[in-house]
Structures are given as C-alpha cells and as structure tokens.
Short mmCIF file of C-alpha atoms and ligand atoms in Angstrom, two decimals:
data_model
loop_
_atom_site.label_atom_id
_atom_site.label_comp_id
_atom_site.label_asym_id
_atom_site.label_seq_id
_atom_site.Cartn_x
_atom_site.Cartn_y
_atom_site.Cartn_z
CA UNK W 1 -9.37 -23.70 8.54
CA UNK W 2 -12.86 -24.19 6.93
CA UNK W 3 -14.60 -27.32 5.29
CA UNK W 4 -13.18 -28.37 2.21
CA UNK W 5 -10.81 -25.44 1.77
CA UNK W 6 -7.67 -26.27 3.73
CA UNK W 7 -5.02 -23.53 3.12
CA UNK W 8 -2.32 -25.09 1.62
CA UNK W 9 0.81 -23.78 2.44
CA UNK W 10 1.01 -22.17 -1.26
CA UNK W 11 -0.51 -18.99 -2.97
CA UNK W 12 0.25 -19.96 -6.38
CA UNK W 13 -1.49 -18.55 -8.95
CA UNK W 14 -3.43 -22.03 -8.97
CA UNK W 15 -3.60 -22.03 -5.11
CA UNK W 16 -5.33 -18.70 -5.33
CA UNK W 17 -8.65 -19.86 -6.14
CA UNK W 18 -11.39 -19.32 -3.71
CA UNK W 19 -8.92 -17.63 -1.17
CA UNK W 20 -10.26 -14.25 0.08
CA UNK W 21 -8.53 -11.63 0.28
CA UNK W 22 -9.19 -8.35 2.98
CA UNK W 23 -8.45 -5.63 0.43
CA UNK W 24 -7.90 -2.43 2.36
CA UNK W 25 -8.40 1.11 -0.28
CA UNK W 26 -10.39 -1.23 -2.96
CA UNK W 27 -12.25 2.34 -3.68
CA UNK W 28 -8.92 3.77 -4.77
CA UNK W 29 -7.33 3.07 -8.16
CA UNK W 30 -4.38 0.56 -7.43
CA UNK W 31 -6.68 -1.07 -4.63
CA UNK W 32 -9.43 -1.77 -7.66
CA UNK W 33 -7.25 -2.76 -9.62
CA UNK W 34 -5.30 -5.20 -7.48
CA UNK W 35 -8.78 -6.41 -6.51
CA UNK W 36 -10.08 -6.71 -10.08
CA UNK W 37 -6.51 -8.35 -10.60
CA UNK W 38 -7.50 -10.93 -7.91
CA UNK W 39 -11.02 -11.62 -8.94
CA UNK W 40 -9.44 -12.98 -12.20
CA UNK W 41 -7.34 -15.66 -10.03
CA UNK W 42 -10.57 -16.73 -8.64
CA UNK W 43 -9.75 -14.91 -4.81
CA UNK W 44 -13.18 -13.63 -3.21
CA UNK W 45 -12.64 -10.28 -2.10
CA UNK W 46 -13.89 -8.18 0.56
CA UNK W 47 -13.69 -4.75 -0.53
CA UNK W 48 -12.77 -2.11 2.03
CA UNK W 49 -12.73 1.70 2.12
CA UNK W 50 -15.01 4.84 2.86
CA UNK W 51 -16.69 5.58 -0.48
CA UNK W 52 -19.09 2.93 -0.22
CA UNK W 53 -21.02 3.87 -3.52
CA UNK W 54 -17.42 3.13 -5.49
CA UNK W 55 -17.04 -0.04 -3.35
CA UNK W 56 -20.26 -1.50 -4.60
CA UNK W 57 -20.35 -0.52 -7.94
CA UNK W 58 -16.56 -2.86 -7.67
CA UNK W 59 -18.20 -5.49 -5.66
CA UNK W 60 -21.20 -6.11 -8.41
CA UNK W 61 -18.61 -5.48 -11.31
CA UNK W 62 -16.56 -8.54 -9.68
CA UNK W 63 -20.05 -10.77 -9.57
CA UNK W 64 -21.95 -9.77 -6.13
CA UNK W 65 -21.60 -11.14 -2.47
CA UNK W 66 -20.41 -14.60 -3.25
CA UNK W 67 -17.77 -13.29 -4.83
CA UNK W 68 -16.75 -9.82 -3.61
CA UNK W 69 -18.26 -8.14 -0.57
CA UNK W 70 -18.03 -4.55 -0.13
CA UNK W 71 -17.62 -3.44 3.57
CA UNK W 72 -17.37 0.25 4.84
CA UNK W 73 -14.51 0.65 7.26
CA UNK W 74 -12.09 3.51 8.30
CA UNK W 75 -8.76 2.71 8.85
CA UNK W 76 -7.99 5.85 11.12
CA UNK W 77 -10.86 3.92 13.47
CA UNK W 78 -9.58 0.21 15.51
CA UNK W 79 -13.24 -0.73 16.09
CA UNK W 80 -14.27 0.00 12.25
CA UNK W 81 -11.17 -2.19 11.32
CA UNK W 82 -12.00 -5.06 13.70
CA UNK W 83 -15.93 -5.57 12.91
CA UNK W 84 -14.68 -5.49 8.91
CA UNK W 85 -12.12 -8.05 9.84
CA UNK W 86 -15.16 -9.96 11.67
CA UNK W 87 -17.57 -9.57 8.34
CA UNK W 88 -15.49 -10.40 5.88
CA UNK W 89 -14.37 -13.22 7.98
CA UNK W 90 -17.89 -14.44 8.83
CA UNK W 91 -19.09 -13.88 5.45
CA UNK W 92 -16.27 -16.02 3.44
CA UNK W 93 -15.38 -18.22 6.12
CA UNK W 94 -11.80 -16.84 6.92
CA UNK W 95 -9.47 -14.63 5.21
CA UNK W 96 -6.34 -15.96 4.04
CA UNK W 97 -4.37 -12.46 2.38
CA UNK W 98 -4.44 -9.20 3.40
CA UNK W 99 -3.84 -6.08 0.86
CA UNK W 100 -3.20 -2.81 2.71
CA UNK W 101 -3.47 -0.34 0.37
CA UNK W 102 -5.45 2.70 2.06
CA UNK W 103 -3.47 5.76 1.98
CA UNK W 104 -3.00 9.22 1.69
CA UNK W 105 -0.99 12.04 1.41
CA UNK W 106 -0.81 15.50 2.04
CA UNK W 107 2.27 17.93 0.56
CA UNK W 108 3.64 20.78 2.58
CA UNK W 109 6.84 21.81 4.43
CA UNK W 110 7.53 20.47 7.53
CA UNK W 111 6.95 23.80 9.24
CA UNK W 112 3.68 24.34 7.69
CA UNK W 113 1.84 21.69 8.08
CA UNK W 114 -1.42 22.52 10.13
CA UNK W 115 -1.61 20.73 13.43
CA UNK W 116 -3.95 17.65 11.95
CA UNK W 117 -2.40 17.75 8.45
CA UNK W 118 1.10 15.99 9.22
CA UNK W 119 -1.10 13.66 11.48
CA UNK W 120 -3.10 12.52 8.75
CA UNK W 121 -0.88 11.00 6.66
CA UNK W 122 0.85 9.01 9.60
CA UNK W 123 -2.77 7.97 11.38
CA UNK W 124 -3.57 6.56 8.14
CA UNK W 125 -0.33 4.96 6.16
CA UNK W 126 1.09 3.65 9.74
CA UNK W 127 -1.38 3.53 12.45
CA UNK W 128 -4.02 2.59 9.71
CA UNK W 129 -1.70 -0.48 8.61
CA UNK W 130 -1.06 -1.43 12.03
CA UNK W 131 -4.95 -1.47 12.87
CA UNK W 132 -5.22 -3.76 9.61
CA UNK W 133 -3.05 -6.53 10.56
CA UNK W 134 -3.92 -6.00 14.26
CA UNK W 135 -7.73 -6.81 13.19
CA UNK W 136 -6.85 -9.53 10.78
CA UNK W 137 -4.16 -11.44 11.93
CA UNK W 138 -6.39 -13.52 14.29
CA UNK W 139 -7.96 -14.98 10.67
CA UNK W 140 -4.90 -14.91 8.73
CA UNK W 141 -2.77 -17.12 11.49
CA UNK W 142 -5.46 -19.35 11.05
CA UNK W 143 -5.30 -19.89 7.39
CA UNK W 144 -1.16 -19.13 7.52
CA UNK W 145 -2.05 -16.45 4.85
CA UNK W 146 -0.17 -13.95 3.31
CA UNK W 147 -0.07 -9.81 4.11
CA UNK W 148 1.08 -7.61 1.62
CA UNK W 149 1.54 -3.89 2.77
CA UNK W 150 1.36 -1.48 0.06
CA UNK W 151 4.18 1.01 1.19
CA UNK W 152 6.31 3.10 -1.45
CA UNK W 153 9.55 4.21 -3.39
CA UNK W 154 9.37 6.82 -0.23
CA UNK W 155 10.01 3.97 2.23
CA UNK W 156 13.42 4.68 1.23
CA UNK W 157 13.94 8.21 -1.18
CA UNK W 158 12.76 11.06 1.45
CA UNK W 159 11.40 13.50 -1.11
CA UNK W 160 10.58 17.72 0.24
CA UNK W 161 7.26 18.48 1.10
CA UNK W 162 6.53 15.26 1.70
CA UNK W 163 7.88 14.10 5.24
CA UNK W 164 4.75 13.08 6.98
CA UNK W 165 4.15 10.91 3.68
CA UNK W 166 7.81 9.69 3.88
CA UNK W 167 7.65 9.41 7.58
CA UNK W 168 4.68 6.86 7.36
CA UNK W 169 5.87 4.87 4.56
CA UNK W 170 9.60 4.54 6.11
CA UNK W 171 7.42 3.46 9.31
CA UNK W 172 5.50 0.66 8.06
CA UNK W 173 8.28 -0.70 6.39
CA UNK W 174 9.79 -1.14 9.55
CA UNK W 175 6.36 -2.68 11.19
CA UNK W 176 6.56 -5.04 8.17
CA UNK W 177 10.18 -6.01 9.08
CA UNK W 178 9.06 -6.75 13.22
CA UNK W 179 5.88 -8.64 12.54
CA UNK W 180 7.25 -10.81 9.90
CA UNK W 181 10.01 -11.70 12.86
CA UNK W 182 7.08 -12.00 15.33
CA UNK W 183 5.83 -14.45 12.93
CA UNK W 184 8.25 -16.75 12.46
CA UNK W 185 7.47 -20.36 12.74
CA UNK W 186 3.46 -19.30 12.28
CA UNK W 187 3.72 -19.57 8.40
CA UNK W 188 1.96 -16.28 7.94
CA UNK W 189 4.11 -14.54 5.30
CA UNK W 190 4.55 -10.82 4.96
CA UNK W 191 5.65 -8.88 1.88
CA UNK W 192 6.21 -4.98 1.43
CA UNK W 193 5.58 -3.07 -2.26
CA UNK W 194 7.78 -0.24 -2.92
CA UNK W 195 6.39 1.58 -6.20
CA UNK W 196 7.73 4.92 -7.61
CA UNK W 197 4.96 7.46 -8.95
CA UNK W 198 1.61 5.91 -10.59
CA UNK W 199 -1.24 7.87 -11.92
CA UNK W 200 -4.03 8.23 -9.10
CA UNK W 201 -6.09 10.56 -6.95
CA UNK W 202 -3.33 10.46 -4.84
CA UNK W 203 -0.53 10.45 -7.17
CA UNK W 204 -2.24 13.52 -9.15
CA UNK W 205 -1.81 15.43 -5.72
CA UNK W 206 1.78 14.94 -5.65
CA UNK W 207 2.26 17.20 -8.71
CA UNK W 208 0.58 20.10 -7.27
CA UNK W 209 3.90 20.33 -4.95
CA UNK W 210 5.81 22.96 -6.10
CA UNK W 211 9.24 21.68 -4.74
CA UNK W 212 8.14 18.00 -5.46
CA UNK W 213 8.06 18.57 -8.96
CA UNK W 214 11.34 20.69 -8.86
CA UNK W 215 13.23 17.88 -7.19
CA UNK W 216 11.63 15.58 -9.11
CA UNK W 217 12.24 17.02 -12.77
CA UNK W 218 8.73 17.70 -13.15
CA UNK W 219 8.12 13.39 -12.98
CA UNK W 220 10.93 13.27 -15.08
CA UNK W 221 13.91 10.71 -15.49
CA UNK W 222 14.16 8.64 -12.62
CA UNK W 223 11.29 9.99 -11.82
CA UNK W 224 8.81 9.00 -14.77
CA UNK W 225 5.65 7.86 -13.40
CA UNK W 226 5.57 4.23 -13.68
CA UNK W 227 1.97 1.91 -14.87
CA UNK W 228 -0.24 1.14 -12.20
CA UNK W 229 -0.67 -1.98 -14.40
CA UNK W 230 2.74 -2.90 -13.26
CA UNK W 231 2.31 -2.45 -9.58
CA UNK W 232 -0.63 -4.69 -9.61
CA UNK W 233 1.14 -7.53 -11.28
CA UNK W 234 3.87 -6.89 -8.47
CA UNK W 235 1.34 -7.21 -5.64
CA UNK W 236 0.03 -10.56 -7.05
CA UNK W 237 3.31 -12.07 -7.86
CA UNK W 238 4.19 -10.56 -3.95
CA UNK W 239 1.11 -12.67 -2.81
CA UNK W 240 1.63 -15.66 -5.32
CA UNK W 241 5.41 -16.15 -4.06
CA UNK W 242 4.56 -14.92 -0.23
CA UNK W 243 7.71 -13.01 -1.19
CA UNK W 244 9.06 -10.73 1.31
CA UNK W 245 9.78 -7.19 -0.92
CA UNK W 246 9.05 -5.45 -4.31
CA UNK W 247 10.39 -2.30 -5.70
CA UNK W 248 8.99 -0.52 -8.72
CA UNK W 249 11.00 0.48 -11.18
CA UNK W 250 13.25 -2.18 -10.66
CA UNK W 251 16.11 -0.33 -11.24
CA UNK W 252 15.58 1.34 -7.59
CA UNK W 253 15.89 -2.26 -6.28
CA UNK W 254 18.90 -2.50 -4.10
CA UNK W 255 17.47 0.32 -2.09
CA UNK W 256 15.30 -1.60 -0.59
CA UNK W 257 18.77 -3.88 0.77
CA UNK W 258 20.72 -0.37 1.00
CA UNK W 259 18.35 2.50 2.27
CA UNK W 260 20.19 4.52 3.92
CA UNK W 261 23.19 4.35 1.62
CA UNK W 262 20.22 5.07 -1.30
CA UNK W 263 19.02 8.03 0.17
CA UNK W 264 22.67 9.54 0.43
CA UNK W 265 23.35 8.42 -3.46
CA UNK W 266 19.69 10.18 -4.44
CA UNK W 267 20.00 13.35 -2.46
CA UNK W 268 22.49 15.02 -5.17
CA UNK W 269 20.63 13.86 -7.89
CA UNK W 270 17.64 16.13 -5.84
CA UNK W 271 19.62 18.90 -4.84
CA UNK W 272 21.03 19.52 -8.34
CA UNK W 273 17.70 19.62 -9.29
CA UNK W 274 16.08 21.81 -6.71
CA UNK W 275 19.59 24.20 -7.47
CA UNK W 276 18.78 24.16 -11.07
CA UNK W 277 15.22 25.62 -10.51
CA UNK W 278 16.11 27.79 -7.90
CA UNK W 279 14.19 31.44 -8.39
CA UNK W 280 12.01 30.11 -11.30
CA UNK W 281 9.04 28.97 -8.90
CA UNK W 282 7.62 30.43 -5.31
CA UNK W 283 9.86 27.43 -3.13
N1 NAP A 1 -0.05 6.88 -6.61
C1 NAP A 1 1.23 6.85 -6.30
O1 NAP A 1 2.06 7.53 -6.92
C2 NAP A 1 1.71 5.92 -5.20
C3 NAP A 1 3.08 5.61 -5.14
C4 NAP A 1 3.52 4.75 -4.14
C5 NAP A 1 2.63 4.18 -3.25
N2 NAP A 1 1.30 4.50 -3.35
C6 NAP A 1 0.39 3.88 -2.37
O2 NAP A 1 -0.60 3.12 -3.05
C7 NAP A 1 -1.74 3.00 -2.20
C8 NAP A 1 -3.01 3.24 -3.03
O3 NAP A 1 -3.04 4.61 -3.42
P1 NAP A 1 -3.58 5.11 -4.85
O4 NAP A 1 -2.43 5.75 -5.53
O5 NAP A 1 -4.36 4.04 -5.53
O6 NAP A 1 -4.50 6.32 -4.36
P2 NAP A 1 -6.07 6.55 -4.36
O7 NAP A 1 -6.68 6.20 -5.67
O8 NAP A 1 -6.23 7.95 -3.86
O9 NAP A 1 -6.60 5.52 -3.27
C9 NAP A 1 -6.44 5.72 -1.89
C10 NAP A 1 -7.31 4.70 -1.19
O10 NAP A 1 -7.09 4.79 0.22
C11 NAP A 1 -8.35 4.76 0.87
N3 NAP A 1 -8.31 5.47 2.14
C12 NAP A 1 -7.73 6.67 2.42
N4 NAP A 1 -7.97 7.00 3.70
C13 NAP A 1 -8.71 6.00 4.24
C14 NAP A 1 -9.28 5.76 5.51
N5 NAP A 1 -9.14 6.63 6.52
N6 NAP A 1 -9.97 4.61 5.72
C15 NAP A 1 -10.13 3.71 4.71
N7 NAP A 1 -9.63 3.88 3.48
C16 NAP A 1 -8.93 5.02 3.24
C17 NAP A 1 -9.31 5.47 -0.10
O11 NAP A 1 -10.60 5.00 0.13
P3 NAP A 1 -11.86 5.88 0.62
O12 NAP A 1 -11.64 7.28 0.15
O13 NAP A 1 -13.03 5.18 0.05
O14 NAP A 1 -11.84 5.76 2.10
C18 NAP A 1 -8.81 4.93 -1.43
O15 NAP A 1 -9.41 3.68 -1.69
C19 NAP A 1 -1.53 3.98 -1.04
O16 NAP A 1 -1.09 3.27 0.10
C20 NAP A 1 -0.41 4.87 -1.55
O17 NAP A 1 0.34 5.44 -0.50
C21 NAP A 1 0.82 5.34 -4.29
#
C-alpha cells in the first residue's frame, strides 16, 4: 500500500497507470519490448538485467528515473535478486507486477553437454524465476499484484538438443502452478506465457542446432517463427486480465490443458521430420 495509490484489485489497461512493474531481462528483446509496451500504459518500470549500458539507454528512452529505473541484477545470484527487489521497491514505493523474462539457452545433446552448460540453462530459466518471485513477493503480496512468468511453447513440446532448455521451461511451469495454489486467498495472481519461436539473441541461437532445425522443418510449418509483437501484447493482456495462461500461436493452445497428451501427438510430426533428413546433415 502507498499514499494515494491503493492497488485496486484490477490491472486493467486503465488500472495500469502508475503501477510498477519488476521487469526481469528488460536488456533482451521481448523484455524491452514488453517494457516499452508497459511504459505506454503509464506502468513505471524497473528495468533488470546484466548489460547495464542497454538497460539505461531503455530506462532514458522510457523518460528517466521517475519513470523507468534501470537496476543491475543477476538472476543466477539470490542476494543480487533481493537488493533489486529492495531498490526498485524503495525507489517507486512498491511493486505491484512482476515480468520474468531473463533467460537463456544453450543447444546440445544430452550427452554432450559440458558439466556447467546443461546447468546454465536450468540455474537461470528455473532457479532464476524462483529467486524472482522469492525476492519480490514480499512487495507484490502487499500490493496483491500480478506475476507473469515468461516460460515457452517448450513448457510442453520437448524439442532435441534442447533438454536443459525444455527441462527449465517444463519446470517453472510447474512452480507457476504451486505458488499460484500457495497463493490462494492472497489476491496475488500468477499467469504463465507459452510462445513458439520469436526472432531474438536467443531465438537466433536456436537455429544454429543442427537437429533443431531438422525437427523443426528448418522454422517451418508449425514451426514458423511467430512476431515478438504478438507475445508482448499477450504478456500485457496476461497482466491486464491477471489471467492464469497464454500460448502463442494459438493454435498450440490446448496443450497447455493437455501436455502430455501434446507431446505424444507432436513427436511424429518430429520424427517424420528428423527421418526425412536423415544423412543430409552431421546429426
Ligand atoms: N526467442 C524465442 O524464440 C523464445 C521463445 C519462447 C520463450 N522465450 C523466452 O523469452 C524470454 C526472453 O528471451 P528473448 O528471446 O527476448 O532473448 P534475449 O533477447 O536473448 O534476452 C534474454 C534476456 O535474459 C537476460 N538474462 C539472461 N541471463 C541472465 C542472468 N543471469 N541474469 C539476469 N538477466 C539475464 C538477458 O539480460 P543480460 O544479458 O543483460 O543479463 C536478456 O535481457 C526468455 O525467458 C526466453 O526463454 C524466447
């Protein structure tokens, strides 16, 4: 609670203005753009990542301190989380929606991964969500806010040469689905984004995969890379309507109710695929 600025029970688009939102990845392309996407509903943001140059450039793009604060913070560290949380909480006053959008991911078979590079991916898409609403549910109780948790399509379709990726994403869907039990009767809302392939640092790194692309189609037919554009207007209208899941493309929805019954009806389409190209590349 904080003078004047009572959170209603509501994150309507007209509700939105002068929340803040704890954007987690804000130096990354959907996390700039969901901010950006923000900034134009009126939320102050606190802008949260490694790259602090990128961060800055974002948070004097979006109109400087009063309105967007950016804070250095690694989500692979619980103390770097927790003094961000206390920042951008002291600086705005409380924060009433959480983004967590930091990820990574790193492509290779599950028995070559190096001995760090399968932990990566987890230590950041799971244990770095977990430190995220560990650090910031003790403001967003307060203002019975809303945390959106920027998993993926992979939550449910287990694509090769990308299991620790998978792993993670198929993890924090499930932390998603305890807390927002553990939060029942609080009003704190939680909401989980499921998007197929966007254009990205990170979604440029997928096509280097040489069985990713086979399985895949080369990012073809199911498997067209959808607009970022799109997956921003999904994480507001998550936040806006505290609703609880959204899958991009659409057409992959019922895997979210279904996902272990999707991955069985996807795995032939994959197979055939990876059958199809057998021989013509290295794996
Ligand atoms: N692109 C896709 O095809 C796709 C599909 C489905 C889901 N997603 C998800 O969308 C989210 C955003 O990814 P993107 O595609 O926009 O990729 P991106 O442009 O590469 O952004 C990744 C972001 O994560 C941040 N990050 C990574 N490790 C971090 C750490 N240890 N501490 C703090 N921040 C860290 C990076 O910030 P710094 O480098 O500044 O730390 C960067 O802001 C991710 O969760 C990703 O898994 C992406």
């Amino acid at each position: 609670m904080r003078g004047g600025q009572i959170m209603q029970n509501t994150l309507s688009p007209k509700g939105l203005r002068g929340k803040v939102a704890f954007v987690t990845g804000a130096s990354g392309a959907l996390g700039s753009d969901t901010a950006r996407a923000l900034s134009a509903r009126g939320v102050r943001l606190a802008l949260l990542g490694r790259n602090t140059e990128k961060l800055e450039a974002l948070a004097r793009e979006l109109g400087g301190p009063e309105k967007a604060l950016a804070i250095e913070m690694n989500v692979r560290n619980l103390a770097s989380v927790e003094a961000a949380a206390k920042n951008a909480a002291e600086h705005f006053g409380g924060i009433d929606i959480v983004v967590a959008g930091a990820g990574m991911v790193t492509t290779e078979l599950v028995e070559n991964y190096s001995a760090t590079g399968f932990v990566d991916d987890i230590d950041t898409n799971l244990n770095g969500v977990w430190r995220t609403v560990k650090a910031t549910l003790p403001y967003v109780r307060e203002s019975k806010g809303h945390i959106s948790i920027v998993a993926s399509l992979a939550s449910f379709i287990h694509m090769p040469e990308m299991s620790a990726y998978s792993a993670s994403k198929a993890g924090v869907l499930a932390l998603a689905n305890s807390l927002r039990l553990e939060l029942d009767g609080s009003s704190v809302t939680v909401g989980t984004i499921h998007p197929s392939f966007f254009e990205s640092a990170l979604g440029n790194a997928l096509t280097t995969s040489p069985l990713l692309n086979r399985a895949s189609g080369n990012f073809g037919g199911l498997f067209t890379p959808i607009k970022r554009e799109d997956v921003v207007a999904a994480i507001a209208k998550n936040i806006e309507r505290r609703s609880r899941v959204a899958v991009l493309p659409r057409a992959f929805s019922a895997l979210a109710l279904m996902p272990g019954l999707g991955q069985r009806v996807i795995e032939p389409y994959l197979t055939h695929n990876l059958r199809k190209t057998a021989g013509n590349l290295e794996r």
